[in-house]
XYZ file of N, CA and C in Angstrom:
543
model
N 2.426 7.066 18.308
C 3.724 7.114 17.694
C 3.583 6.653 16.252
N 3.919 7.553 15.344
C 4.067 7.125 13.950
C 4.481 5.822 13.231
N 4.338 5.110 12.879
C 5.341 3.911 12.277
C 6.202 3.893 11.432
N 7.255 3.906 11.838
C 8.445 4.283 11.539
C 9.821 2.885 10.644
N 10.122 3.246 10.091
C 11.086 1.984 9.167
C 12.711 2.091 9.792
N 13.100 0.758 9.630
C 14.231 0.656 10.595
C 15.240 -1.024 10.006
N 16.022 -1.365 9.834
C 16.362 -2.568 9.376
C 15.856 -3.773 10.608
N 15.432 -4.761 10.219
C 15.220 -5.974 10.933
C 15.257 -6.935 9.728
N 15.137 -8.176 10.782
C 15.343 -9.544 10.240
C 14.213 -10.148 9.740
N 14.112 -10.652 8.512
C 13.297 -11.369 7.996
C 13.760 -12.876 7.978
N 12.766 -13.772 8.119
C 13.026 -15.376 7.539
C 12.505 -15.622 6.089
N 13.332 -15.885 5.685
C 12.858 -16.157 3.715
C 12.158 -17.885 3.833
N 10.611 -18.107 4.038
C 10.150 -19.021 4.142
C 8.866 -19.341 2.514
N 9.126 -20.338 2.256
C 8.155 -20.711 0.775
C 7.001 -20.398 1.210
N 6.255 -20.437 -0.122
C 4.673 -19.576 0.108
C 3.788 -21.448 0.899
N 3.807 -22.474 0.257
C 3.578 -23.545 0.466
C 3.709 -23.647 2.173
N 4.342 -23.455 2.841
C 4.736 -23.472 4.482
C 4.502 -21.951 5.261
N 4.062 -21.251 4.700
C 4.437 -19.910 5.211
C 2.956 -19.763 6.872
N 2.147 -20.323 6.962
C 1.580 -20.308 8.437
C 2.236 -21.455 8.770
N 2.798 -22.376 8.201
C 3.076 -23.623 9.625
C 4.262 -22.741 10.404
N 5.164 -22.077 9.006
C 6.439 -21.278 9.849
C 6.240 -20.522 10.591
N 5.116 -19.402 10.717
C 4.738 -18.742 11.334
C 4.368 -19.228 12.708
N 3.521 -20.061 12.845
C 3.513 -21.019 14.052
C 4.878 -21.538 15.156
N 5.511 -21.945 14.124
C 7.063 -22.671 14.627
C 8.015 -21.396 14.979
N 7.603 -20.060 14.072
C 8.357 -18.664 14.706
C 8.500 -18.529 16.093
N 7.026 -18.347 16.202
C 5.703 -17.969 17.535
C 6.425 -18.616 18.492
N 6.249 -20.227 18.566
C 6.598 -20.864 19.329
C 8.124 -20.948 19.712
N 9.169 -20.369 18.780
C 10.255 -20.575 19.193
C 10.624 -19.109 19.689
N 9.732 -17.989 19.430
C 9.659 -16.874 20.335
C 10.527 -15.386 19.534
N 10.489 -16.059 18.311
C 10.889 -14.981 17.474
C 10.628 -14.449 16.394
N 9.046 -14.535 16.216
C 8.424 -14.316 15.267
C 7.732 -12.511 15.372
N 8.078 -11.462 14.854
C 8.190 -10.092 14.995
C 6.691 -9.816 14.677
N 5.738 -9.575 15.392
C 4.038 -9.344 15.516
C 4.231 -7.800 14.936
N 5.426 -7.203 14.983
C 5.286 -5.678 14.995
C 5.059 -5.154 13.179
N 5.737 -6.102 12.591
C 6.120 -6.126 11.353
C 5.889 -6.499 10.543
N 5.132 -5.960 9.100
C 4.303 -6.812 8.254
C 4.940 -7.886 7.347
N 4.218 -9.550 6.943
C 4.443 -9.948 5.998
C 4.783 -9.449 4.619
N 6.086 -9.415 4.105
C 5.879 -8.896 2.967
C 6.292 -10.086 1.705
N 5.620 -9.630 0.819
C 6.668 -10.763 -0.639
C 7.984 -10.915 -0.877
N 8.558 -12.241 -1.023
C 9.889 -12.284 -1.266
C 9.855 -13.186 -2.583
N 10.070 -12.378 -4.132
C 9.881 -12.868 -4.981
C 8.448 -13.837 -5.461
N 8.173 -14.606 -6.187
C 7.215 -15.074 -6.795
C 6.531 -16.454 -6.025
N 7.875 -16.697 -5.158
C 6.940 -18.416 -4.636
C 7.621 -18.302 -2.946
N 7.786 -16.780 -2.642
C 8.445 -17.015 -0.727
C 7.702 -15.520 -0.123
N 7.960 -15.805 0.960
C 7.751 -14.626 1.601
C 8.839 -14.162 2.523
N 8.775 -13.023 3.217
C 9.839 -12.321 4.137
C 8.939 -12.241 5.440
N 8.926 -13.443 6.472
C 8.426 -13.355 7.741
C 9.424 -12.585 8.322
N 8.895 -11.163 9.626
C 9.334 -10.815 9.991
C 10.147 -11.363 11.256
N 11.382 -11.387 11.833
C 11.948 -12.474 13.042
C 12.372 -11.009 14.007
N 12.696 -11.289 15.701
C 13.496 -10.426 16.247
C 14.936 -11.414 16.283
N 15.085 -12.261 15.805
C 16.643 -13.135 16.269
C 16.414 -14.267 15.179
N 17.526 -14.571 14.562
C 17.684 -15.646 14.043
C 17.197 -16.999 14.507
N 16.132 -17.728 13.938
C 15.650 -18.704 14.601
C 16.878 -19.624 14.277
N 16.771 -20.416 15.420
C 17.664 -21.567 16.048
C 16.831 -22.848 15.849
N 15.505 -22.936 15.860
C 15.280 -24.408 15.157
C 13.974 -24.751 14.549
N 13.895 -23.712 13.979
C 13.129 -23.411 13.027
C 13.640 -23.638 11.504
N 13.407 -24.148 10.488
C 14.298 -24.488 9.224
C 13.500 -23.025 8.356
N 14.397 -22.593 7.914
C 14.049 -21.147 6.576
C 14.932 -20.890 5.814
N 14.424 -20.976 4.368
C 15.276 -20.502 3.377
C 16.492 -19.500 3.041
N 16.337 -18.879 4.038
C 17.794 -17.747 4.437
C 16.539 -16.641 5.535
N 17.934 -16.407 5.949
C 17.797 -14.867 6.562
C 18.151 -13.730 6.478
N 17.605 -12.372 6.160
C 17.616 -11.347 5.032
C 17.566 -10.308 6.392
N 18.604 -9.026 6.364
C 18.195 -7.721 6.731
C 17.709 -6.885 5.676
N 16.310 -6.224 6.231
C 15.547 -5.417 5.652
C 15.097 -4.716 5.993
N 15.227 -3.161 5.580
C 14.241 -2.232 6.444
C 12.623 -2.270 6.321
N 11.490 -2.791 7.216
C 10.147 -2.763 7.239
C 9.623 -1.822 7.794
N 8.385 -1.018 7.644
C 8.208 -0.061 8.277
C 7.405 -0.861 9.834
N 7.250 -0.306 10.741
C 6.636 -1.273 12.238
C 4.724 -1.058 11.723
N 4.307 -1.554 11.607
C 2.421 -1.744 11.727
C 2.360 -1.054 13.030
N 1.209 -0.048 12.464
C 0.599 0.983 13.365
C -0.736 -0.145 13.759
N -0.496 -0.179 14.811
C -1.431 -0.941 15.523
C -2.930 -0.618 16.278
N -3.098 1.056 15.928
C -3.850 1.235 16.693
C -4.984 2.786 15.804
N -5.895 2.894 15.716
C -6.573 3.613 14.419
C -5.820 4.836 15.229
N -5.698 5.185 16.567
C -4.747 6.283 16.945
C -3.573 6.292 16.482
N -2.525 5.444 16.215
C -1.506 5.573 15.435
C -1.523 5.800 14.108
N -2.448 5.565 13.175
C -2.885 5.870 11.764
C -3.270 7.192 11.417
N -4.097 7.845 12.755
C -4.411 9.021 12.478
C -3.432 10.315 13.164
N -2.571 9.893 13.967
C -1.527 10.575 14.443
C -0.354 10.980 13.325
N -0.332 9.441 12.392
C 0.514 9.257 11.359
C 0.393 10.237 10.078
N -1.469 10.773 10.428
C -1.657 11.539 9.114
C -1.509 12.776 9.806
N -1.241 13.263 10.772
C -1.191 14.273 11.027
C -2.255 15.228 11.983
N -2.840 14.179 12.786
C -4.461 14.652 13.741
C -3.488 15.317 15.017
N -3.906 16.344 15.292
C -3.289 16.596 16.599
C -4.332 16.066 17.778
N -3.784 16.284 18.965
C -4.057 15.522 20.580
C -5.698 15.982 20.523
N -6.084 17.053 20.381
C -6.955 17.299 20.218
C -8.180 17.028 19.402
N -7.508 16.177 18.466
C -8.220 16.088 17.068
C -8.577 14.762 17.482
N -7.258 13.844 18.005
C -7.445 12.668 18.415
C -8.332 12.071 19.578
N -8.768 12.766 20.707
C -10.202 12.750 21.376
C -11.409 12.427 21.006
N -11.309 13.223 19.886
C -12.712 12.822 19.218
C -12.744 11.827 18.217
N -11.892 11.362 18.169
C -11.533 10.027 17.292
C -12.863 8.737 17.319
N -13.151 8.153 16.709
C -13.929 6.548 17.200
C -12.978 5.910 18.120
N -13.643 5.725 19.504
C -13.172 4.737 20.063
C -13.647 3.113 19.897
N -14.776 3.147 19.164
C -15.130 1.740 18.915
C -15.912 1.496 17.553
N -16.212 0.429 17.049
C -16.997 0.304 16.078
C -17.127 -1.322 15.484
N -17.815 -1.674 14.407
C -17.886 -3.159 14.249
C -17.856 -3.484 13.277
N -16.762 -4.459 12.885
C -16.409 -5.222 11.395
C -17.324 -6.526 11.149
N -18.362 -6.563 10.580
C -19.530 -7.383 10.323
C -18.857 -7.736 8.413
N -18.187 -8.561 8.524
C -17.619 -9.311 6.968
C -16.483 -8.174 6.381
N -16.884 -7.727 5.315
C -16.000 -6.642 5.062
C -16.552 -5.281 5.038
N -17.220 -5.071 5.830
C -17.816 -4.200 6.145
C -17.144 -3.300 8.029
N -16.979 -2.095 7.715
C -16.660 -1.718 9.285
C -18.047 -0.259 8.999
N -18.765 -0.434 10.719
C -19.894 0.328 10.830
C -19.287 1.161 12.219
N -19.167 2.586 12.243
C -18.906 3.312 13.033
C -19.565 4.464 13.262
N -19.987 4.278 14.835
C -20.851 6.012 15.239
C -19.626 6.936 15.149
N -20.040 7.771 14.983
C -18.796 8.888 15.027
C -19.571 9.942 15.695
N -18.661 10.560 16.777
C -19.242 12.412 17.404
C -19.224 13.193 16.844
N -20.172 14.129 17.022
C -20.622 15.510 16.087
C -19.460 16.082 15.760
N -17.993 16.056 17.179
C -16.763 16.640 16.841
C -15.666 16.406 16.235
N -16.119 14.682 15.564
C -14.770 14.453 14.461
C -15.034 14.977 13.507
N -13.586 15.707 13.813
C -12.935 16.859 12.674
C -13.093 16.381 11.344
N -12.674 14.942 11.314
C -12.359 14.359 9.578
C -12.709 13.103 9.951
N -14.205 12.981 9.212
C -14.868 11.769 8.877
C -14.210 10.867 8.541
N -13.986 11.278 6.854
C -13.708 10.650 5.770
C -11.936 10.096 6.246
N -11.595 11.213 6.531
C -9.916 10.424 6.923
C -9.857 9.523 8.392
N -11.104 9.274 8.799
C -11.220 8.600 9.913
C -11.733 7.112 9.641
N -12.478 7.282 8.496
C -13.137 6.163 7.376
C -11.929 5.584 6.740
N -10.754 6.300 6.132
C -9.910 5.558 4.969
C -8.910 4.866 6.374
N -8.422 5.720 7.574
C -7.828 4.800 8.886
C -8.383 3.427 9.283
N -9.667 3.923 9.558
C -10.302 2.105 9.984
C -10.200 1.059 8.354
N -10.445 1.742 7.152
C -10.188 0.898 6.255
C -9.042 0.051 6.557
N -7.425 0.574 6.526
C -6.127 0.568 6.835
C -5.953 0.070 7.871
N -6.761 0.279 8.758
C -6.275 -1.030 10.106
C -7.122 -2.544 10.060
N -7.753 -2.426 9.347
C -8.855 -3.680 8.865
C -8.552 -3.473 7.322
N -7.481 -4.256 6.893
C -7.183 -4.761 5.613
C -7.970 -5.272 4.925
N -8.413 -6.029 5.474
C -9.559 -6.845 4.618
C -10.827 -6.176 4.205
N -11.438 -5.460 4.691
C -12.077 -4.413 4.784
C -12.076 -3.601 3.611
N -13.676 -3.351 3.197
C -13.695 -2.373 1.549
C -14.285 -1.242 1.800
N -15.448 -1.451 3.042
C -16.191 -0.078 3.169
C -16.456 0.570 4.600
N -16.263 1.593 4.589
C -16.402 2.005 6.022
C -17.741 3.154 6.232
N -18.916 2.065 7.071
C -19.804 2.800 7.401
C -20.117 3.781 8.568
N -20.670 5.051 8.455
C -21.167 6.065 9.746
C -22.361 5.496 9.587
N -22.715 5.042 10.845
C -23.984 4.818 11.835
C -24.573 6.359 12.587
N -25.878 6.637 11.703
C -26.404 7.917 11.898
C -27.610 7.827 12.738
N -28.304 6.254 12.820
C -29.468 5.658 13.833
C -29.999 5.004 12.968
N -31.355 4.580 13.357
C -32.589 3.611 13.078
C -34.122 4.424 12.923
N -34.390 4.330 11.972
C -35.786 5.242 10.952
C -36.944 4.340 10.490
N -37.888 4.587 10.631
C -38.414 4.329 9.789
C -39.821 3.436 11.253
N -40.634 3.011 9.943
C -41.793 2.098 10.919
C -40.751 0.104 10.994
N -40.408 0.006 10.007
C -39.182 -1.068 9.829
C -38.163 -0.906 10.449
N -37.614 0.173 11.432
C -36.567 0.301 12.172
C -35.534 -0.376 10.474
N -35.056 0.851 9.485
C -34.198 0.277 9.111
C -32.868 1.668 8.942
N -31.777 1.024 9.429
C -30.459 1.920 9.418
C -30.183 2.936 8.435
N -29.665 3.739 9.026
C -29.852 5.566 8.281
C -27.743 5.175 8.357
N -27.260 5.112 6.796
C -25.641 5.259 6.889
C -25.009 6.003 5.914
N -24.267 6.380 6.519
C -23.173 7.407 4.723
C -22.160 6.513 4.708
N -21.150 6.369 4.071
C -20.636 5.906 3.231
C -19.285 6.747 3.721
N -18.317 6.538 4.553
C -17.331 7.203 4.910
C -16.455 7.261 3.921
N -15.879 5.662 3.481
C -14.854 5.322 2.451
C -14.542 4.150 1.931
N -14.373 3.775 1.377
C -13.792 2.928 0.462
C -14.857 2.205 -0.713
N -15.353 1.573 -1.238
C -15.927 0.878 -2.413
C -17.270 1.540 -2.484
N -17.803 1.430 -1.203
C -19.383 1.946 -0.937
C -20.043 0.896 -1.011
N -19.834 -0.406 -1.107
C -20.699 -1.890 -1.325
C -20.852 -2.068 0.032
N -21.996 -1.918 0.441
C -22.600 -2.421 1.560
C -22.987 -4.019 1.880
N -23.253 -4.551 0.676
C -23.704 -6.275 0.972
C -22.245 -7.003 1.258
N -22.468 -8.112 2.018
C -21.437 -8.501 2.672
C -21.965 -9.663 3.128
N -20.876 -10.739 3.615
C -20.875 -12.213 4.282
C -20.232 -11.867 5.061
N -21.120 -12.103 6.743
C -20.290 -12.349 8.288
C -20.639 -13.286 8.630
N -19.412 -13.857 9.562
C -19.408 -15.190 9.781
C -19.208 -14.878 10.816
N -19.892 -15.953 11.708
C -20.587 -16.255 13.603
C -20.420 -17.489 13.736
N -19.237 -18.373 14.715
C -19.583 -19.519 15.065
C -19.372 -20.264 14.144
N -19.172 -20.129 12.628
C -19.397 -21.017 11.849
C -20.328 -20.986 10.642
N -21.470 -19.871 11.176
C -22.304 -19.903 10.829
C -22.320 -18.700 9.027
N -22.548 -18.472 8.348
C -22.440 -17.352 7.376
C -23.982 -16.565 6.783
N -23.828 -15.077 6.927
C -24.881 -14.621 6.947
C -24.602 -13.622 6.213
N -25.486 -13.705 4.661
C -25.343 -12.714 3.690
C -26.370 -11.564 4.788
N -25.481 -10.322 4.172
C -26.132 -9.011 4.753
C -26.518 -8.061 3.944
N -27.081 -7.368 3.992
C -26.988 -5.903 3.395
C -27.031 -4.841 4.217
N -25.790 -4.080 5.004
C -25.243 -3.309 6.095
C -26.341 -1.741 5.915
N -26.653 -1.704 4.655
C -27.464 -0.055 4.494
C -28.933 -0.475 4.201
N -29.290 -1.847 4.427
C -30.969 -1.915 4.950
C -31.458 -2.999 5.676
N -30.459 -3.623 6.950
C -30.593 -4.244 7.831
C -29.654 -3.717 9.425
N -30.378 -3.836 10.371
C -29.715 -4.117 11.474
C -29.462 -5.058 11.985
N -28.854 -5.684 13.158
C -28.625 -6.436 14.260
C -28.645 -6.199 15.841
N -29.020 -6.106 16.198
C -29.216 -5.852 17.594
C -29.686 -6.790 18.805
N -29.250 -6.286 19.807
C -29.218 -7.173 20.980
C -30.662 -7.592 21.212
N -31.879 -6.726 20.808
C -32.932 -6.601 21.259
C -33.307 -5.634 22.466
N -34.697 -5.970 22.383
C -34.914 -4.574 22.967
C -35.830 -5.680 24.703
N -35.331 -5.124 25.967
C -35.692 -5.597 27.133
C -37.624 -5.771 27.154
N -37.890 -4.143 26.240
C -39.456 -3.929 26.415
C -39.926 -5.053 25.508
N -39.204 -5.881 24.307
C -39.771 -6.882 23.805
C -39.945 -8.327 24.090
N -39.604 -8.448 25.447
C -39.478 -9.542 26.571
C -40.547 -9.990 27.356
């Protein structure tokens, strides 16, 4: 289903408090997951609410039409126009390693590249979106194109705590291999 714009309720909360409110939304059970944060002037934001919070403290409460967050890279690509068919062959999976997203894709997606700028768009944070084509070489090192966005492959992922500069187009990761046991 497309994501579609509709009036709802925002809480006008300062930029200074804006996750504790979010928290105190959550917990008071009316904090709208469907609906993006947006800016409200220079020092607030417009948290999205389904009901006027009751004891929660916020700077006012605003009707606004937001469009609903497509939640799902199938809703992004439905949104651009993929038919049922198109959408099958879609990525069903893939992996965000820092700002980096690495995806196999089937011989039968129709549109790479508009399948590349979707996962960009559902991973905001996110600059580049890699196709995983395999592993070459006597170094086993990764064979990738460059679906969309910046094309900067080096990147910081974080594990546990832990932070690990990468370079996504001449390193792998892998589980290991059983025969190296």
């Amino acid at each position: 289903m497309p994501a579609s714009a509709s009036p709802s309720l925002a809480a006008i909360v300062e930029k200074p408090r804006a996750e504790d409110a979010i928290a105190a939304l959550r917990a008071e059970g009316c904090y709208d997951e469907d609906r993006p944060v947006t800016e409200h002037g220079d020092d607030a934001v417009a948290r999205p609410i389904t009901d006027r919070p009751q004891d929660v403290s916020v700077a006012a409460v605003i009707e606004r039409e937001t469009p609903r967050r497509s939640r799902t890279l199938e809703d992004l690509l439905a949104a651009r126009g993929w038919r049922e068919s198109e959408l099958a062959a879609a990525p069903g999976s893939w992996a965000v390693l820092g700002d980096v997203i690495l995806v196999t894709l089937d011989e039968d997606c129709p549109r790479p590249v508009a399948a590349g700028d979707a996962l960009l768009e559902l991973h905001g944070n996110a600059r580049t979106g890699l196709e995983r084509r395999g592993i070459a070489g006597p170094h086993r090192e990764p064979e990738v194109d460059v679906l969309a966005g910046s094309g900067e492959t080096a990147t910081v992922h974080r594990d546990h705590g832990a932070e690990y500069a990468v370079e996504r187009a001449e390193g792998m990761s892998a589980r290991g291999s059983r025969a190296d046991t």
